[in-house]
Amino acid sequence: MSAVPLKTLDTARPQSQRSVTVLGATGSIGDSTMDLLRRGGERFRVEAVTAHSNVEALAKLAREFNVGFAAVADEARLDALREALAGTGIACGAGEAAVIEAAARPADWVMAAVSGAAGLKPALAAVDRGATVALANKECLVCAGEFFMTRAVKTGARILPADSEHNALFQALSSGNREELVRVIITASGGPFRTWTAEAIEQASLEQALKHPNWSMGQKITIDSASMMNKGLEVIEAAHLFGLTADEIDVLVHPQSIVHGMVEFSDRSVVAQLGAPDMRIPIAHCLGWPDRLPGPAARLDLAAIGQLTFEVPDLKRFPGLGLAYEALRTGGGAPTVFNAANEIAVAAFVARKIRFGMIARLVEATIEAALRDVAAAAPASADEAIAVDHVARKLAASLLPQIAAKAS
Ligand code: NAD
Ligand code: MG
């Protein structure tokens, strides 16, 4: 029988064991990654794992995978970590430097899954030694995207998008050339407040914001999904990952979270990636790349789902998304400020210091003030990015009382 030839696996390529490091191993993405590594058995060897302060969970993973090195970011937890690893021969350290050291150790593949801009320097340490970096930590690209991607080109580091929408785009983009690309579309679930009025969203409680309809994720990204700031961060992330302009990136609200990303080409073909809302799908794609790993996620049963629906996002009720586009168009330090202000705003909301609706207002006010005072140029180094990030955090914190007072 003659058939159109399909691409076949390169069986000549040696299937040697891959060494991996997981930054943020105790988080939601870390958990999914460790699950895949557990299932992968001998195919993977874990070089290092890191966590913020949960020494018990970190030590458990370190022992299970018999890692070379475990790092906890919270310096005060060093003794506890040493104690928890006593007798194992596993080396350990504490503080930011130890997390960076974990990333710098020789592993072929690194999962960057720290939450927030705190993940920037560790991710860069992996980039600097030319590793393959599966990037979940979108904030580090929003904070210092231009610098980060330029550095990756210089060192030969391969950045694989682990964020589901960007992983979808990565898969779809391979069916055409840059010149043929018209636009990319990333989808958003719309979060728990998709159908709520602006007044109800303004007053939403922490418990309501933490109830994501489709995905189970860390606290910060769950709040970001409720405000659609997450989609804003992802628009900026997509711009840096794939070298796109703001006009080439569209967002569609898709409550079923089955289609994750689409690419429209000049012949009007739209190529999409679909899958159950399970982060183990994009992570497995990164872990197996350039091949595919058999994955544990549920198979997609479209007949059971029945309907896939799409809506244009409402920027009035979800102003964070519009602010992200503005920051991307403004360029320079604006996305860095956008990210830092959002981290402060989310922390203030979680601490019940501000109402949900104030998150976007604080971000907007901080960008306005920052653009008058600091950083017109895009950060040209990690230190510059962190410096702008710190100024923006301080600015946001100083504006907080007045934003809170104005709206009450
Ligand atoms: P999480 O809060 O569940 O986990 C964060 C991990 O980072 C934990 O291991 C924590 O100990 C560690 N960490 C936190 N602060 C740290 C610090 N200052 N220094 C060192 N380590 C620190 O978060 P998550 O949901 O796993 O998300 C991680 C990243 O992946 C975020 O950037 C998020 O936007 C992105 N992401 C997550 C999902 C998801 O489904 N959870 C999907 C796409 C992208
Ligand atoms: Mg995403």
CSV table of C-alpha atoms and ligand atoms in Angstrom, one decimal:
chain,number,residue,atom,x,y,z
A,1,MET,CA,0.0,0.0,0.0
A,2,SER,CA,1.4,3.4,-0.8
A,3,ALA,CA,0.5,6.2,1.5
A,4,VAL,CA,1.5,9.8,2.2
A,5,PRO,CA,4.6,9.3,4.3
A,6,LEU,CA,4.3,10.5,7.9
A,7,LYS,CA,7.2,11.8,9.9
A,8,THR,CA,8.8,8.9,11.7
A,9,LEU,CA,10.8,8.7,14.9
A,10,ASP,CA,14.5,9.0,14.5
A,11,THR,CA,15.4,5.7,16.1
A,12,ALA,CA,19.1,6.2,15.4
A,13,ARG,CA,19.1,9.0,17.9
A,14,PRO,CA,20.3,7.5,21.2
A,15,GLN,CA,17.7,7.4,24.0
A,16,SER,CA,20.1,8.3,26.7
A,17,GLN,CA,18.9,9.1,30.2
A,18,ARG,CA,18.0,12.8,30.5
A,19,SER,CA,19.1,14.7,33.7
A,20,VAL,CA,16.5,17.2,34.9
A,21,THR,CA,16.2,19.9,37.5
A,22,VAL,CA,12.9,21.2,38.8
A,23,LEU,CA,12.7,24.8,40.1
A,24,GLY,CA,9.6,25.2,42.2
A,25,ALA,CA,9.2,21.4,42.6
A,26,THR,CA,6.7,21.7,45.4
A,27,GLY,CA,4.2,23.8,43.5
A,28,SER,CA,1.4,22.9,41.2
A,29,ILE,CA,3.5,22.8,38.0
A,30,GLY,CA,6.3,21.1,40.1
A,31,ASP,CA,3.8,18.5,41.2
A,32,SER,CA,2.7,17.7,37.6
A,33,THR,CA,6.3,17.6,36.5
A,34,MET,CA,7.4,15.2,39.3
A,35,ASP,CA,4.4,13.0,38.4
A,36,LEU,CA,5.6,12.7,34.8
A,37,LEU,CA,9.2,12.1,36.0
A,38,ARG,CA,7.9,9.3,38.4
A,39,ARG,CA,6.1,7.7,35.5
A,40,GLY,CA,9.1,8.1,33.2
A,41,GLY,CA,11.2,5.9,35.4
A,42,GLU,CA,14.8,5.3,34.2
A,43,ARG,CA,14.5,7.7,31.3
A,44,PHE,CA,15.0,10.6,33.7
A,45,ARG,CA,17.4,11.3,36.5
A,46,VAL,CA,16.7,14.2,38.8
A,47,GLU,CA,19.7,16.4,39.4
A,48,ALA,CA,18.1,19.1,41.7
A,49,VAL,CA,14.9,20.3,43.2
A,50,THR,CA,14.0,23.6,44.8
A,51,ALA,CA,11.2,25.1,46.9
A,52,HIS,CA,10.4,28.3,48.7
A,53,SER,CA,10.0,27.1,52.3
A,54,ASN,CA,8.2,23.8,52.4
A,55,VAL,CA,11.1,21.7,53.6
A,56,GLU,CA,9.0,18.7,54.4
A,57,ALA,CA,7.7,18.4,50.8
A,58,LEU,CA,11.0,19.2,49.3
A,59,ALA,CA,12.9,16.6,51.4
A,60,LYS,CA,10.3,14.0,50.5
A,61,LEU,CA,10.9,14.6,46.8
A,62,ALA,CA,14.6,14.8,47.2
A,63,ARG,CA,14.6,11.4,48.9
A,64,GLU,CA,12.2,9.8,46.5
A,65,PHE,CA,14.1,10.8,43.5
A,66,ASN,CA,17.5,10.6,45.2
A,67,VAL,CA,18.5,13.9,43.8
A,68,GLY,CA,22.0,15.4,43.8
A,69,PHE,CA,21.0,18.7,45.4
A,70,ALA,CA,18.0,20.3,47.1
A,71,ALA,CA,17.6,24.1,47.7
A,72,VAL,CA,15.2,26.0,49.8
A,73,ALA,CA,14.8,29.7,49.1
A,74,ASP,CA,14.0,30.6,52.7
A,75,GLU,CA,17.4,30.8,54.5
A,76,ALA,CA,15.8,30.2,57.9
A,77,ARG,CA,14.9,26.7,56.8
A,78,LEU,CA,18.4,25.5,56.2
A,79,ASP,CA,18.8,23.5,59.4
A,80,ALA,CA,15.4,22.0,58.9
A,81,LEU,CA,16.3,20.9,55.4
A,82,ARG,CA,19.7,19.5,56.6
A,83,GLU,CA,17.9,17.5,59.3
A,84,ALA,CA,15.3,16.2,56.9
A,85,LEU,CA,18.0,15.0,54.6
A,86,ALA,CA,20.3,13.6,57.2
A,87,GLY,CA,21.9,10.3,56.3
A,88,THR,CA,20.9,10.5,52.6
A,89,GLY,CA,24.1,12.0,51.3
A,90,ILE,CA,22.0,14.6,49.3
A,91,ALA,CA,23.7,18.0,49.2
A,92,CYS,CA,21.5,21.0,50.2
A,93,GLY,CA,21.6,24.7,50.5
A,94,ALA,CA,19.3,27.7,51.4
A,95,GLY,CA,18.7,31.2,50.1
A,96,GLU,CA,18.4,32.7,46.6
A,97,ALA,CA,22.0,31.7,45.8
A,98,ALA,CA,21.3,28.1,46.5
A,99,VAL,CA,18.2,28.1,44.2
A,100,ILE,CA,20.4,29.7,41.5
A,101,GLU,CA,23.1,27.0,42.2
A,102,ALA,CA,20.5,24.3,41.7
A,103,ALA,CA,19.7,25.8,38.3
A,104,ALA,CA,23.4,26.1,37.4
A,105,ARG,CA,24.2,22.5,38.1
A,106,PRO,CA,24.6,20.4,35.0
A,107,ALA,CA,21.2,19.1,34.0
A,108,ASP,CA,20.1,18.7,30.4
A,109,TRP,CA,16.6,20.0,31.1
A,110,VAL,CA,15.2,22.5,33.6
A,111,MET,CA,11.6,23.2,34.6
A,112,ALA,CA,11.3,26.9,35.5
A,113,ALA,CA,8.2,26.8,37.7
A,114,VAL,CA,8.9,29.3,40.5
A,115,SER,CA,6.0,31.7,40.9
A,116,GLY,CA,6.6,35.4,40.2
A,117,ALA,CA,9.7,37.5,39.2
A,118,ALA,CA,11.6,35.7,41.9
A,119,GLY,CA,12.1,33.0,39.3
A,120,LEU,CA,14.0,35.2,36.9
A,121,LYS,CA,17.6,34.7,38.2
A,122,PRO,CA,17.3,31.0,38.7
A,123,ALA,CA,15.8,30.6,35.2
A,124,LEU,CA,18.6,32.7,33.8
A,125,ALA,CA,21.2,30.5,35.5
A,126,ALA,CA,19.9,27.6,33.5
A,127,VAL,CA,19.8,29.7,30.3
A,128,ASP,CA,23.4,30.8,30.9
A,129,ARG,CA,24.7,27.3,30.6
A,130,GLY,CA,22.7,26.6,27.5
A,131,ALA,CA,20.3,24.2,29.0
A,132,THR,CA,16.9,23.2,27.6
A,133,VAL,CA,14.5,25.3,29.7
A,134,ALA,CA,10.8,24.4,30.0
A,135,LEU,CA,9.4,27.8,31.0
A,136,ALA,CA,6.2,27.9,33.1
A,137,ASN,CA,7.3,31.0,35.0
A,138,LYS,CA,5.8,33.6,32.7
A,139,GLU,CA,6.5,36.5,35.1
A,140,CYS,CA,10.2,36.2,34.4
A,141,LEU,CA,9.5,36.8,30.7
A,142,VAL,CA,7.2,39.7,31.4
A,143,CYS,CA,9.7,41.2,33.8
A,144,ALA,CA,12.8,40.9,31.5
A,145,GLY,CA,11.6,39.3,28.2
A,146,GLU,CA,13.8,41.0,25.7
A,147,PHE,CA,17.0,40.4,27.8
A,148,PHE,CA,16.0,36.8,28.6
A,149,MET,CA,15.3,35.8,25.0
A,150,THR,CA,18.4,37.5,23.7
A,151,ARG,CA,20.5,35.7,26.3
A,152,ALA,CA,19.0,32.4,25.3
A,153,VAL,CA,20.0,33.0,21.7
A,154,LYS,CA,23.5,33.9,22.8
A,155,THR,CA,24.0,30.8,25.0
A,156,GLY,CA,22.1,28.4,22.7
A,157,ALA,CA,19.6,27.6,25.4
A,158,ARG,CA,16.4,26.1,24.1
A,159,ILE,CA,13.3,27.7,25.6
A,160,LEU,CA,10.3,25.3,25.5
A,161,PRO,CA,7.0,26.9,26.4
A,162,ALA,CA,5.3,25.0,29.2
A,163,ASP,CA,2.4,27.4,29.6
A,164,SER,CA,-0.5,25.5,28.0
A,165,GLU,CA,-1.5,28.3,25.5
A,166,HIS,CA,2.1,28.9,24.4
A,167,ASN,CA,2.8,25.2,24.2
A,168,ALA,CA,-0.2,25.0,21.9
A,169,LEU,CA,1.1,27.9,19.8
A,170,PHE,CA,4.6,26.2,19.7
A,171,GLN,CA,3.0,23.0,18.3
A,172,ALA,CA,0.8,24.9,15.8
A,173,LEU,CA,3.5,27.2,14.6
A,174,SER,CA,5.5,24.4,13.1
A,175,SER,CA,3.0,24.0,10.3
A,176,GLY,CA,4.0,27.3,8.6
A,177,ASN,CA,6.7,29.9,8.2
A,178,ARG,CA,7.0,33.3,10.0
A,179,GLU,CA,6.2,35.1,6.7
A,180,GLU,CA,2.9,33.2,6.4
A,181,LEU,CA,1.8,33.9,10.0
A,182,VAL,CA,-1.2,36.3,10.3
A,183,ARG,CA,-1.9,36.1,14.0
A,184,VAL,CA,-1.9,33.8,17.0
A,185,ILE,CA,-4.9,33.3,19.3
A,186,ILE,CA,-4.6,32.3,22.9
A,187,THR,CA,-7.7,31.2,24.7
A,188,ALA,CA,-8.8,32.1,28.3
A,189,SER,CA,-11.3,30.2,30.4
A,190,GLY,CA,-12.7,33.5,31.5
A,191,GLY,CA,-12.2,32.4,35.1
A,192,PRO,CA,-14.8,32.3,37.9
A,193,PHE,CA,-16.2,35.8,37.1
A,194,ARG,CA,-16.7,35.3,33.4
A,195,THR,CA,-20.5,36.0,33.6
A,196,TRP,CA,-20.4,38.3,36.6
A,197,THR,CA,-21.3,42.0,36.5
A,198,ALA,CA,-18.6,44.6,37.1
A,199,GLU,CA,-20.1,45.5,40.5
A,200,ALA,CA,-20.1,41.9,41.6
A,201,ILE,CA,-16.5,41.4,40.4
A,202,GLU,CA,-15.4,44.6,42.3
A,203,GLN,CA,-16.6,43.0,45.6
A,204,ALA,CA,-15.5,39.4,44.9
A,205,SER,CA,-14.0,37.6,47.9
A,206,LEU,CA,-10.8,35.7,48.0
A,207,GLU,CA,-12.6,32.4,48.3
A,208,GLN,CA,-14.6,33.2,45.2
A,209,ALA,CA,-11.5,34.2,43.3
A,210,LEU,CA,-9.8,31.0,44.2
A,211,LYS,CA,-12.5,28.8,42.7
A,212,HIS,CA,-11.2,28.3,39.2
A,213,PRO,CA,-13.8,26.5,37.0
A,214,ASN,CA,-11.3,24.3,35.0
A,215,TRP,CA,-7.7,24.3,36.2
A,216,SER,CA,-6.2,23.5,39.6
A,217,MET,CA,-3.2,25.8,40.0
A,218,GLY,CA,-1.1,27.8,42.5
A,219,GLN,CA,-2.7,30.7,44.4
A,220,LYS,CA,-1.2,33.6,42.5
A,221,ILE,CA,-2.0,32.3,39.0
A,222,THR,CA,-5.5,31.4,40.1
A,223,ILE,CA,-6.2,35.0,41.2
A,224,ASP,CA,-4.6,36.2,38.0
A,225,SER,CA,-7.0,34.0,36.1
A,226,ALA,CA,-9.9,35.5,37.9
A,227,SER,CA,-8.8,39.0,37.0
A,228,MET,CA,-7.6,38.0,33.5
A,229,MET,CA,-4.3,39.5,34.4
A,230,ASN,CA,-3.0,36.0,33.7
A,231,LYS,CA,-4.0,36.4,30.1
A,232,GLY,CA,-2.4,39.8,30.0
A,233,LEU,CA,0.9,38.3,31.3
A,234,GLU,CA,0.5,35.6,28.6
A,235,VAL,CA,0.1,38.1,25.8
A,236,ILE,CA,3.4,39.6,26.8
A,237,GLU,CA,4.9,36.2,27.2
A,238,ALA,CA,3.8,35.2,23.7
A,239,ALA,CA,5.3,38.4,22.3
A,240,HIS,CA,8.7,37.5,23.7
A,241,LEU,CA,8.6,33.8,23.1
A,242,PHE,CA,7.7,34.0,19.4
A,243,GLY,CA,8.8,37.6,18.5
A,244,LEU,CA,5.3,38.8,17.9
A,245,THR,CA,3.8,42.3,18.0
A,246,ALA,CA,0.7,43.1,20.1
A,247,ASP,CA,-1.4,43.3,16.9
A,248,GLU,CA,-0.4,39.7,16.1
A,249,ILE,CA,-1.8,38.3,19.4
A,250,ASP,CA,-5.5,37.9,20.0
A,251,VAL,CA,-7.3,36.5,23.0
A,252,LEU,CA,-10.6,34.6,22.9
A,253,VAL,CA,-12.6,33.5,25.9
A,254,HIS,CA,-13.3,29.8,25.7
A,255,PRO,CA,-14.9,28.5,28.8
A,256,GLN,CA,-14.3,24.8,28.1
A,257,SER,CA,-10.5,25.2,28.1
A,258,ILE,CA,-10.1,22.5,25.4
A,259,VAL,CA,-8.6,24.6,22.5
A,260,HIS,CA,-5.5,26.2,24.1
A,261,GLY,CA,-4.0,28.1,21.2
A,262,MET,CA,-4.4,28.7,17.5
A,263,VAL,CA,-2.3,30.1,14.7
A,264,GLU,CA,-3.9,31.7,11.6
A,265,PHE,CA,-1.8,31.5,8.4
A,266,SER,CA,-2.0,33.6,5.2
A,267,ASP,CA,-4.0,30.8,3.3
A,268,ARG,CA,-6.6,31.3,6.1
A,269,SER,CA,-5.9,27.9,7.6
A,270,VAL,CA,-6.1,28.0,11.4
A,271,VAL,CA,-4.1,25.3,13.2
A,272,ALA,CA,-5.1,24.6,16.8
A,273,GLN,CA,-3.9,22.4,19.6
A,274,LEU,CA,-6.6,20.7,21.7
A,275,GLY,CA,-6.4,18.7,24.9
A,276,ALA,CA,-8.0,18.2,28.3
A,277,PRO,CA,-7.2,21.0,30.8
A,278,ASP,CA,-4.3,19.1,32.4
A,279,MET,CA,-0.9,20.8,32.6
A,280,ARG,CA,0.7,17.4,32.3
A,281,ILE,CA,0.0,17.6,28.6
A,282,PRO,CA,2.1,20.7,27.8
A,283,ILE,CA,4.7,19.6,30.4
A,284,ALA,CA,5.0,16.2,28.8
A,285,HIS,CA,5.5,17.8,25.4
A,286,CYS,CA,8.4,19.8,26.8
A,287,LEU,CA,9.8,16.8,28.7
A,288,GLY,CA,9.7,14.5,25.6
A,289,TRP,CA,10.6,17.1,23.0
A,290,PRO,CA,11.5,16.7,20.2
A,291,ASP,CA,9.7,13.4,20.6
A,292,ARG,CA,6.4,12.7,22.5
A,293,LEU,CA,6.0,10.9,25.8
A,294,PRO,CA,3.0,8.7,26.4
A,295,GLY,CA,1.0,10.9,28.8
A,296,PRO,CA,-1.3,10.1,31.8
A,297,ALA,CA,-3.9,12.8,31.0
A,298,ALA,CA,-7.4,11.9,30.1
A,299,ARG,CA,-8.0,11.4,26.4
A,300,LEU,CA,-10.1,14.1,24.7
A,301,ASP,CA,-13.7,13.0,24.1
A,302,LEU,CA,-15.2,15.9,22.1
A,303,ALA,CA,-18.6,14.1,21.7
A,304,ALA,CA,-18.9,14.0,25.5
A,305,ILE,CA,-18.0,17.7,25.7
A,306,GLY,CA,-20.4,18.5,22.9
A,307,GLN,CA,-19.8,22.2,22.5
A,308,LEU,CA,-16.8,24.4,22.2
A,309,THR,CA,-17.7,28.1,22.5
A,310,PHE,CA,-15.8,31.3,22.1
A,311,GLU,CA,-16.3,35.0,23.2
A,312,VAL,CA,-14.5,38.2,22.8
A,313,PRO,CA,-13.0,39.2,26.2
A,314,ASP,CA,-14.7,42.1,27.9
A,315,LEU,CA,-12.0,44.7,28.7
A,316,LYS,CA,-14.4,46.8,30.7
A,317,ARG,CA,-15.1,44.1,33.3
A,318,PHE,CA,-11.5,42.7,33.0
A,319,PRO,CA,-9.3,45.9,32.6
A,320,GLY,CA,-6.1,44.0,33.4
A,321,LEU,CA,-6.0,42.5,30.0
A,322,GLY,CA,-6.2,45.9,28.3
A,323,LEU,CA,-3.5,47.2,30.6
A,324,ALA,CA,-1.2,44.4,29.6
A,325,TYR,CA,-1.7,45.2,25.9
A,326,GLU,CA,-0.9,48.8,26.7
A,327,ALA,CA,2.2,47.9,28.6
A,328,LEU,CA,3.4,45.7,25.7
A,329,ARG,CA,2.8,48.5,23.2
A,330,THR,CA,4.5,51.1,25.5
A,331,GLY,CA,7.5,48.7,25.8
A,332,GLY,CA,10.6,49.6,27.7
A,333,GLY,CA,10.2,49.1,31.4
A,334,ALA,CA,6.3,49.1,31.3
A,335,PRO,CA,5.8,45.3,31.3
A,336,THR,CA,8.3,45.0,34.2
A,337,VAL,CA,6.3,47.6,36.2
A,338,PHE,CA,3.0,45.9,35.1
A,339,ASN,CA,4.2,42.6,36.5
A,340,ALA,CA,5.6,44.0,39.8
A,341,ALA,CA,2.5,46.0,40.5
A,342,ASN,CA,0.3,43.0,39.9
A,343,GLU,CA,2.3,40.9,42.3
A,344,ILE,CA,1.9,43.5,45.0
A,345,ALA,CA,-1.8,43.9,44.2
A,346,VAL,CA,-2.4,40.2,44.3
A,347,ALA,CA,-0.6,39.9,47.6
A,348,ALA,CA,-2.6,42.8,49.0
A,349,PHE,CA,-5.9,41.1,47.9
A,350,VAL,CA,-4.8,37.8,49.4
A,351,ALA,CA,-4.0,39.6,52.6
A,352,ARG,CA,-7.6,41.1,52.4
A,353,LYS,CA,-6.2,44.7,52.3
A,354,ILE,CA,-7.9,45.6,49.0
A,355,ARG,CA,-11.0,44.6,47.1
A,356,PHE,CA,-10.7,42.5,44.0
A,357,GLY,CA,-11.6,45.4,41.7
A,358,MET,CA,-8.7,47.4,43.0
A,359,ILE,CA,-6.1,45.0,41.6
A,360,ALA,CA,-6.3,46.5,38.1
A,361,ARG,CA,-6.6,50.1,39.5
A,362,LEU,CA,-3.4,49.7,41.5
A,363,VAL,CA,-1.6,48.3,38.5
A,364,GLU,CA,-2.8,51.1,36.3
A,365,ALA,CA,-1.9,53.8,38.8
A,366,THR,CA,1.6,52.2,39.4
A,367,ILE,CA,2.3,52.1,35.6
A,368,GLU,CA,1.2,55.8,35.3
A,369,ALA,CA,3.4,56.9,38.1
A,370,ALA,CA,6.4,54.7,37.1
A,371,LEU,CA,6.4,55.9,33.6
A,372,ARG,CA,6.8,59.4,34.9
A,373,ASP,CA,9.7,58.4,37.2
A,374,VAL,CA,11.6,55.3,36.1
A,375,ALA,CA,12.8,53.1,33.4
A,376,ALA,CA,11.8,54.2,29.9
A,377,ALA,CA,14.2,51.6,28.5
A,378,ALA,CA,13.7,47.9,28.5
A,379,PRO,CA,15.9,46.3,31.2
A,380,ALA,CA,19.3,45.2,29.6
A,381,SER,CA,20.3,42.9,32.4
A,382,ALA,CA,18.8,40.8,35.2
A,383,ASP,CA,20.0,43.3,37.7
A,384,GLU,CA,18.3,46.2,35.8
A,385,ALA,CA,15.1,44.2,35.6
A,386,ILE,CA,15.2,43.5,39.3
A,387,ALA,CA,16.0,47.1,40.1
A,388,VAL,CA,12.9,48.3,38.1
A,389,ASP,CA,10.9,45.6,39.6
A,390,HIS,CA,11.8,46.7,43.1
A,391,VAL,CA,11.1,50.4,42.4
A,392,ALA,CA,7.7,49.4,41.0
A,393,ARG,CA,6.9,47.3,44.0
A,394,LYS,CA,7.7,50.2,46.3
A,395,LEU,CA,5.6,52.5,44.2
A,396,ALA,CA,2.7,50.1,44.2
A,397,ALA,CA,2.9,49.7,47.9
A,398,SER,CA,3.0,53.5,48.4
A,399,LEU,CA,-0.1,53.9,46.2
A,400,LEU,CA,-2.0,51.1,47.9
A,401,PRO,CA,-3.6,53.2,50.7
A,402,GLN,CA,-4.8,55.9,48.4
A,403,ILE,CA,-6.3,53.4,45.9
A,404,ALA,CA,-8.0,51.6,48.8
A,405,ALA,CA,-9.3,54.9,50.2
A,406,LYS,CA,-10.6,56.2,46.8
A,407,ALA,CA,-12.8,53.2,46.1
A,408,SER,CA,-14.3,52.9,49.6
B,1,NAD,P1,2.8,27.5,43.0
B,1,NAD,O1,2.6,28.6,43.9
B,1,NAD,O2,1.9,26.3,43.2
B,1,NAD,O3,4.3,27.0,43.1
B,1,NAD,C1,5.4,27.9,43.1
B,1,NAD,C2,6.7,27.1,43.4
B,1,NAD,O4,7.7,28.1,43.4
B,1,NAD,C3,6.7,26.4,44.7
B,1,NAD,O5,7.5,25.3,44.6
B,1,NAD,C4,7.3,27.4,45.7
B,1,NAD,O6,7.9,26.8,46.8
B,1,NAD,C5,8.3,28.1,44.8
B,1,NAD,N1,8.6,29.5,45.1
B,1,NAD,C6,7.7,30.5,45.4
B,1,NAD,N2,8.3,31.6,45.7
B,1,NAD,C7,9.6,31.4,45.6
B,1,NAD,C8,10.7,32.2,45.7
B,1,NAD,N3,10.6,33.5,46.1
B,1,NAD,N4,12.0,31.7,45.5
B,1,NAD,C9,12.1,30.4,45.2
B,1,NAD,N5,11.0,29.5,45.0
B,1,NAD,C10,9.8,30.0,45.2
B,1,NAD,O7,2.7,28.1,41.5
B,1,NAD,P2,2.3,27.3,40.2
B,1,NAD,O8,0.9,27.3,39.9
B,1,NAD,O9,3.0,26.0,40.1
B,1,NAD,O10,3.0,28.3,39.1
B,1,NAD,C11,4.4,28.3,38.9
B,1,NAD,C12,4.6,29.2,37.7
B,1,NAD,O11,4.1,28.5,36.5
B,1,NAD,C13,4.0,30.6,37.7
B,1,NAD,O12,4.8,31.5,37.1
B,1,NAD,C14,2.7,30.4,36.9
B,1,NAD,O13,2.2,31.6,36.3
B,1,NAD,C15,3.1,29.4,35.9
B,1,NAD,N6,2.1,28.5,35.3
B,1,NAD,C16,1.3,27.8,36.2
B,1,NAD,C17,0.3,27.0,35.6
B,1,NAD,C18,-0.5,26.1,36.5
B,1,NAD,O14,-1.4,25.4,36.0
B,1,NAD,N7,-0.3,26.0,37.8
B,1,NAD,C19,0.0,27.0,34.3
B,1,NAD,C20,0.8,27.8,33.5
B,1,NAD,C21,1.8,28.6,34.0
B,2,MG,MG,-1.6,29.6,30.6
